[in-house]
CSV table of N, CA and C in Angstrom, one decimal:
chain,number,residue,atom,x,y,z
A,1,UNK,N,0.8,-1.2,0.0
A,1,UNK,CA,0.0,0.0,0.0
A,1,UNK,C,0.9,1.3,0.0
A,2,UNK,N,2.0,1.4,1.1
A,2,UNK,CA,2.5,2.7,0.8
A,2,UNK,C,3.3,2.5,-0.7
A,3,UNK,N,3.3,1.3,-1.0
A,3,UNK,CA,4.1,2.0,-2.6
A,3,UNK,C,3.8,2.3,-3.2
A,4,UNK,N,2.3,2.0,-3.4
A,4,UNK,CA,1.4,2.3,-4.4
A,4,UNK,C,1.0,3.9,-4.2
A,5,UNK,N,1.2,4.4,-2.8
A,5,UNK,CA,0.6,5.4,-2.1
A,5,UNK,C,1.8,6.6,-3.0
A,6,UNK,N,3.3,6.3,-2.7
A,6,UNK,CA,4.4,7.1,-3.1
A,6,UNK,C,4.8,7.1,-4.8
A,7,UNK,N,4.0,5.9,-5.6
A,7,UNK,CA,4.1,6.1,-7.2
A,7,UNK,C,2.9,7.3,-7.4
A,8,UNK,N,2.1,7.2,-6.8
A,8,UNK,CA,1.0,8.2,-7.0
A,8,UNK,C,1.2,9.4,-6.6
A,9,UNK,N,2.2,9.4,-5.7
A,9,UNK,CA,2.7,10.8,-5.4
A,9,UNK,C,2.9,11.3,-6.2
A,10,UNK,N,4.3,10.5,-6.7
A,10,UNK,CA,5.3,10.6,-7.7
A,10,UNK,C,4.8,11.6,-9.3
A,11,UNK,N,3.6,10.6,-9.5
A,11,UNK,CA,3.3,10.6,-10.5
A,11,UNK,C,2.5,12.0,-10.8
A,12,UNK,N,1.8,12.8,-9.4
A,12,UNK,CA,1.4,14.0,-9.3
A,12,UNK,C,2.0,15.0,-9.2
A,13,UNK,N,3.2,14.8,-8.8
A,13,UNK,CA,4.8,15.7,-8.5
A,13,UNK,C,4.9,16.2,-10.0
A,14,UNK,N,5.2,14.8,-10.9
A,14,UNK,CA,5.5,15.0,-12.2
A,14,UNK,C,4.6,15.6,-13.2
A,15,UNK,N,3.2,15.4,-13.0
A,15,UNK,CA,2.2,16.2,-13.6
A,15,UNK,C,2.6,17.6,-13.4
A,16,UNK,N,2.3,18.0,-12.1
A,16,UNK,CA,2.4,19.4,-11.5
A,16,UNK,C,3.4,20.3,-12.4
A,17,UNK,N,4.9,19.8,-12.9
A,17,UNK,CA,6.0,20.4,-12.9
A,17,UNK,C,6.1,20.3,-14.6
A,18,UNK,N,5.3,19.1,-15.2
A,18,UNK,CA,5.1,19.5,-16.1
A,18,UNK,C,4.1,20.6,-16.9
A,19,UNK,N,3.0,21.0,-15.8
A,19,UNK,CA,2.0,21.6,-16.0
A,19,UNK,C,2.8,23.0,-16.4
A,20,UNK,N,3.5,23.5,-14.8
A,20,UNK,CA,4.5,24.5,-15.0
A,20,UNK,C,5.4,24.9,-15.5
A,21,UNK,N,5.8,24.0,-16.4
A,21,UNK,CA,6.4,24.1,-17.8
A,21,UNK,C,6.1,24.1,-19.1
A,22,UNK,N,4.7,24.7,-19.1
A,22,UNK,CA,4.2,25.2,-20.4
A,22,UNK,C,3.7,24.4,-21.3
A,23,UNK,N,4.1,22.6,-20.8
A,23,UNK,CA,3.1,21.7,-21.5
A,23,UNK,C,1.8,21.5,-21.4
A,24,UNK,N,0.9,22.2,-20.7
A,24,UNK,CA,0.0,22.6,-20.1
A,24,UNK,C,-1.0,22.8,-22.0
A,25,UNK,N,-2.6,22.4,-22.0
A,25,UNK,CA,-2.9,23.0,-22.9
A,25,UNK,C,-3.8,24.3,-22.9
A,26,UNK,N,-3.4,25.2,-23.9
A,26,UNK,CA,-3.8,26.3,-24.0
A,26,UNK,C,-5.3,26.6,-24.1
A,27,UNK,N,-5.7,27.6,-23.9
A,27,UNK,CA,-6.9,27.8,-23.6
A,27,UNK,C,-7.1,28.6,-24.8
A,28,UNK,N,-8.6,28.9,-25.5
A,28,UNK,CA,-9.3,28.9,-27.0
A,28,UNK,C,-9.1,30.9,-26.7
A,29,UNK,N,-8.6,31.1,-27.9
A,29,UNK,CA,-8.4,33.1,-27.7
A,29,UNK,C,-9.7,33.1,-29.0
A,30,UNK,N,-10.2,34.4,-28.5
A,30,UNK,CA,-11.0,35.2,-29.3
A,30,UNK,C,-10.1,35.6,-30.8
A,31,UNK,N,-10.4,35.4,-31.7
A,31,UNK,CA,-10.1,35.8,-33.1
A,31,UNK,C,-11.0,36.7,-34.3
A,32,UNK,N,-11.9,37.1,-33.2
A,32,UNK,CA,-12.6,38.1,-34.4
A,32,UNK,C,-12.4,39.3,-35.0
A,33,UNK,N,-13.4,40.5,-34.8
A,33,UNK,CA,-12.6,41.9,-34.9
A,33,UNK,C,-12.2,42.4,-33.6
A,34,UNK,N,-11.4,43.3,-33.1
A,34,UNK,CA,-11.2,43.9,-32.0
A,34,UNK,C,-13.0,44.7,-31.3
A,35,UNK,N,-13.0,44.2,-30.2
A,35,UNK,CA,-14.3,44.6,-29.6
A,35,UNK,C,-13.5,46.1,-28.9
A,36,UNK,N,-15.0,46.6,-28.5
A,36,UNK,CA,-14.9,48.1,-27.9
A,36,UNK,C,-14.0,48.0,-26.3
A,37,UNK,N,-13.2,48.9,-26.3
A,37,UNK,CA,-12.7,48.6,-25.2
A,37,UNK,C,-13.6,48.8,-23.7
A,38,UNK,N,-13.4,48.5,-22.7
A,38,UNK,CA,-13.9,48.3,-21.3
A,38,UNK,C,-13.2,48.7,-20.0
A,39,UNK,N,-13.8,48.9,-18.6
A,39,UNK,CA,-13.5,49.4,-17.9
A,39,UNK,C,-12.4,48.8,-17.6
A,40,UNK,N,-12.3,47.6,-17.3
A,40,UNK,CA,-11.4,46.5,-16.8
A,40,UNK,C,-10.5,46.1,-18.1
A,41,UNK,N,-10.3,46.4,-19.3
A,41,UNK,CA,-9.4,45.3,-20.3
A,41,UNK,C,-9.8,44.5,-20.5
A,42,UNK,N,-10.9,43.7,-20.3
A,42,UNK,CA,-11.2,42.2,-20.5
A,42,UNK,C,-11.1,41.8,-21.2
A,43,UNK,N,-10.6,41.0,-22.3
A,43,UNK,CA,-10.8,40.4,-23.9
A,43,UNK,C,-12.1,39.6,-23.4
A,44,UNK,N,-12.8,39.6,-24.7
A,44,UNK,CA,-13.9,38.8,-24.7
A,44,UNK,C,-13.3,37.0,-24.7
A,45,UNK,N,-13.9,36.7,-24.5
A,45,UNK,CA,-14.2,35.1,-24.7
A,45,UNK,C,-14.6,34.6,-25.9
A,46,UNK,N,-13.8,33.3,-25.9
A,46,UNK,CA,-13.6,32.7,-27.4
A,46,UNK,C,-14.7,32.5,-28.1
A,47,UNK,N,-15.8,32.3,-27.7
A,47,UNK,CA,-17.4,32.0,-28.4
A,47,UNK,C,-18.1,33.5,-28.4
A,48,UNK,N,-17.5,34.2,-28.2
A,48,UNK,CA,-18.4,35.8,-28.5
A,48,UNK,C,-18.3,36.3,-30.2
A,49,UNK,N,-19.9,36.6,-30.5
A,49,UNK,CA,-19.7,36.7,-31.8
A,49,UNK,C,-19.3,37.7,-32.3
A,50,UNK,N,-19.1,39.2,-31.8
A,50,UNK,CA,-19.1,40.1,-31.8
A,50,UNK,C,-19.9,41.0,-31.9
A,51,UNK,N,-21.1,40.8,-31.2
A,51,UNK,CA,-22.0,41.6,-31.5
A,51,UNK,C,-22.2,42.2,-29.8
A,52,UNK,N,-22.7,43.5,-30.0
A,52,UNK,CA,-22.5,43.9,-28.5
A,52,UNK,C,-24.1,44.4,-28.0
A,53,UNK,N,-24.1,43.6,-26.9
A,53,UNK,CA,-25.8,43.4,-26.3
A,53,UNK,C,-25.6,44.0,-25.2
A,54,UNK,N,-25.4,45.5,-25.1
A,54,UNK,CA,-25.0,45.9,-23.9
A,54,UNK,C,-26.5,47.3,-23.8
A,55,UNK,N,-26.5,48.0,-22.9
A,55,UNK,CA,-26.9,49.0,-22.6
A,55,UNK,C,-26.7,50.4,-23.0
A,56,UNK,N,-25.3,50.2,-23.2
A,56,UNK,CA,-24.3,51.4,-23.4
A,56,UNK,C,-24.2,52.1,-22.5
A,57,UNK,N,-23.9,51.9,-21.3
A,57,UNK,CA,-23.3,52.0,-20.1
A,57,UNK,C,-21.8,52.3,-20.2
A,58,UNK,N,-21.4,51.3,-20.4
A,58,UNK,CA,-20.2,51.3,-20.3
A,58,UNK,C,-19.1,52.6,-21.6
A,59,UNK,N,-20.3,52.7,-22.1
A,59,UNK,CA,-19.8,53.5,-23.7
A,59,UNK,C,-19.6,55.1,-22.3
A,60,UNK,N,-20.7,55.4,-22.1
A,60,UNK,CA,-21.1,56.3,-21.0
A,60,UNK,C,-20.1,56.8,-19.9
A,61,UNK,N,-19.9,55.5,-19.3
A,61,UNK,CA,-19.1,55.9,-18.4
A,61,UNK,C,-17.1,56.0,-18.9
A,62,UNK,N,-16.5,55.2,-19.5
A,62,UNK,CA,-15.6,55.6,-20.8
A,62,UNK,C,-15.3,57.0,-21.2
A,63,UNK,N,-16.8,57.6,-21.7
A,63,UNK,CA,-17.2,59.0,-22.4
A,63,UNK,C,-16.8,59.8,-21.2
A,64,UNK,N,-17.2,59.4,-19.8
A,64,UNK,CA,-17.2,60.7,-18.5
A,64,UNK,C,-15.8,60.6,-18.2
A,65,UNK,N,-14.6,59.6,-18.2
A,65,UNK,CA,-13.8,60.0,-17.5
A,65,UNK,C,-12.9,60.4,-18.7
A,66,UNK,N,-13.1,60.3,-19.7
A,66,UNK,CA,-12.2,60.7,-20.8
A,66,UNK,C,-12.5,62.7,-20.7
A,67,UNK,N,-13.7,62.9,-20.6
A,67,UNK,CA,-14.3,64.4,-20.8
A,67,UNK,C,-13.9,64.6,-19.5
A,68,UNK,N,-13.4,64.0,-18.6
A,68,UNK,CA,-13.3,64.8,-17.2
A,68,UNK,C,-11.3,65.2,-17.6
A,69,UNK,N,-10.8,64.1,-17.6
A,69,UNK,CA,-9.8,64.5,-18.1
A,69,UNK,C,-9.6,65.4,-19.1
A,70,UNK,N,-10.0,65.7,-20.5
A,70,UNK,CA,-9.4,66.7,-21.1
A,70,UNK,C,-10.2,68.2,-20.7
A,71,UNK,N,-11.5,67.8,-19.7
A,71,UNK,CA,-11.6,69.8,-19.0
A,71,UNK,C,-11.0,69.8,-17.9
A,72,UNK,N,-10.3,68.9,-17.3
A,72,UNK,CA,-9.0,69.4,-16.3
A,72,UNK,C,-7.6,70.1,-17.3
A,73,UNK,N,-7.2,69.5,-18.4
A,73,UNK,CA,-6.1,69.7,-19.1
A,73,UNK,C,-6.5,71.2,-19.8
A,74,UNK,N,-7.7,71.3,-20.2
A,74,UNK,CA,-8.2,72.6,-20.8
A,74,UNK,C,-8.4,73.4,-20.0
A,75,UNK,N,-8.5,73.2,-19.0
A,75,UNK,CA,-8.9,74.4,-17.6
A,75,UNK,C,-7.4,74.9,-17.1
A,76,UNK,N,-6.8,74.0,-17.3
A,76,UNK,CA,-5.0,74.4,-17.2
A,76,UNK,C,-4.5,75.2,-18.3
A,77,UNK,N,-4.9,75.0,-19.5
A,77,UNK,CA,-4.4,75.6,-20.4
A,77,UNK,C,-5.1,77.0,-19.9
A,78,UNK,N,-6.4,76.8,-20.0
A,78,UNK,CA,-7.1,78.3,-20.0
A,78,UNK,C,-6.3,79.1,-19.1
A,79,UNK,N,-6.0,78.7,-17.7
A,79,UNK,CA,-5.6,79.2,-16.1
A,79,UNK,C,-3.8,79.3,-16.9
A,80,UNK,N,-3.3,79.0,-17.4
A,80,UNK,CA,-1.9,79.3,-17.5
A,80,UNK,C,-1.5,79.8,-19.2
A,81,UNK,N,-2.3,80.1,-19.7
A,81,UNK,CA,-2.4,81.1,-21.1
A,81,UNK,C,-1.4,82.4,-20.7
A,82,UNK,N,-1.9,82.7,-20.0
A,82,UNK,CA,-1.4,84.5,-20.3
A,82,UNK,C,0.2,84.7,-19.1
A,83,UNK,N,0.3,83.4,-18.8
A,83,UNK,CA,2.0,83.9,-17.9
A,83,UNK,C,2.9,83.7,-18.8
């Protein structure tokens, strides 16, 4: 019993280390067009067709911090024009 107990070890040792060396199989990438970007970066998932079923929320909020940043940058320029 324990030898049977320590080839099994063995044999999970060697799985493991092979895992962590890249013989591992790869997981399915998205290959369609480039989707709209997102708050987080996410790449979509491999079975997404490309079609986007969203709310437009996220287009929205994207839209607010991009416009928050360039009337900070333009409020600088305004406030430092004339020195």
């Amino acid at each position: 019993y324990a030898w049977k107990k320590q080839q099994q070890e063995e044999q999970s040792s060697q799985n493991i280390s092979s895992n962590l060396a890249g013989n591992a199989p790869r997981k399915p990438v998205y290959k369609g067009p480039p989707p709209k970007p997102n708050r987080y970066g996410i790449c979509p998932g491999y079975r997404w067709d490309g079609t986007d079923r969203g709310n437009g929320f996220e287009d929205k909020v994207l839209e607010a911090l991009h416009s928050k940043g360039r009337k900070k940058e333009e409020a600088y320029k305004w406030s430092s024009a004339d020195m």
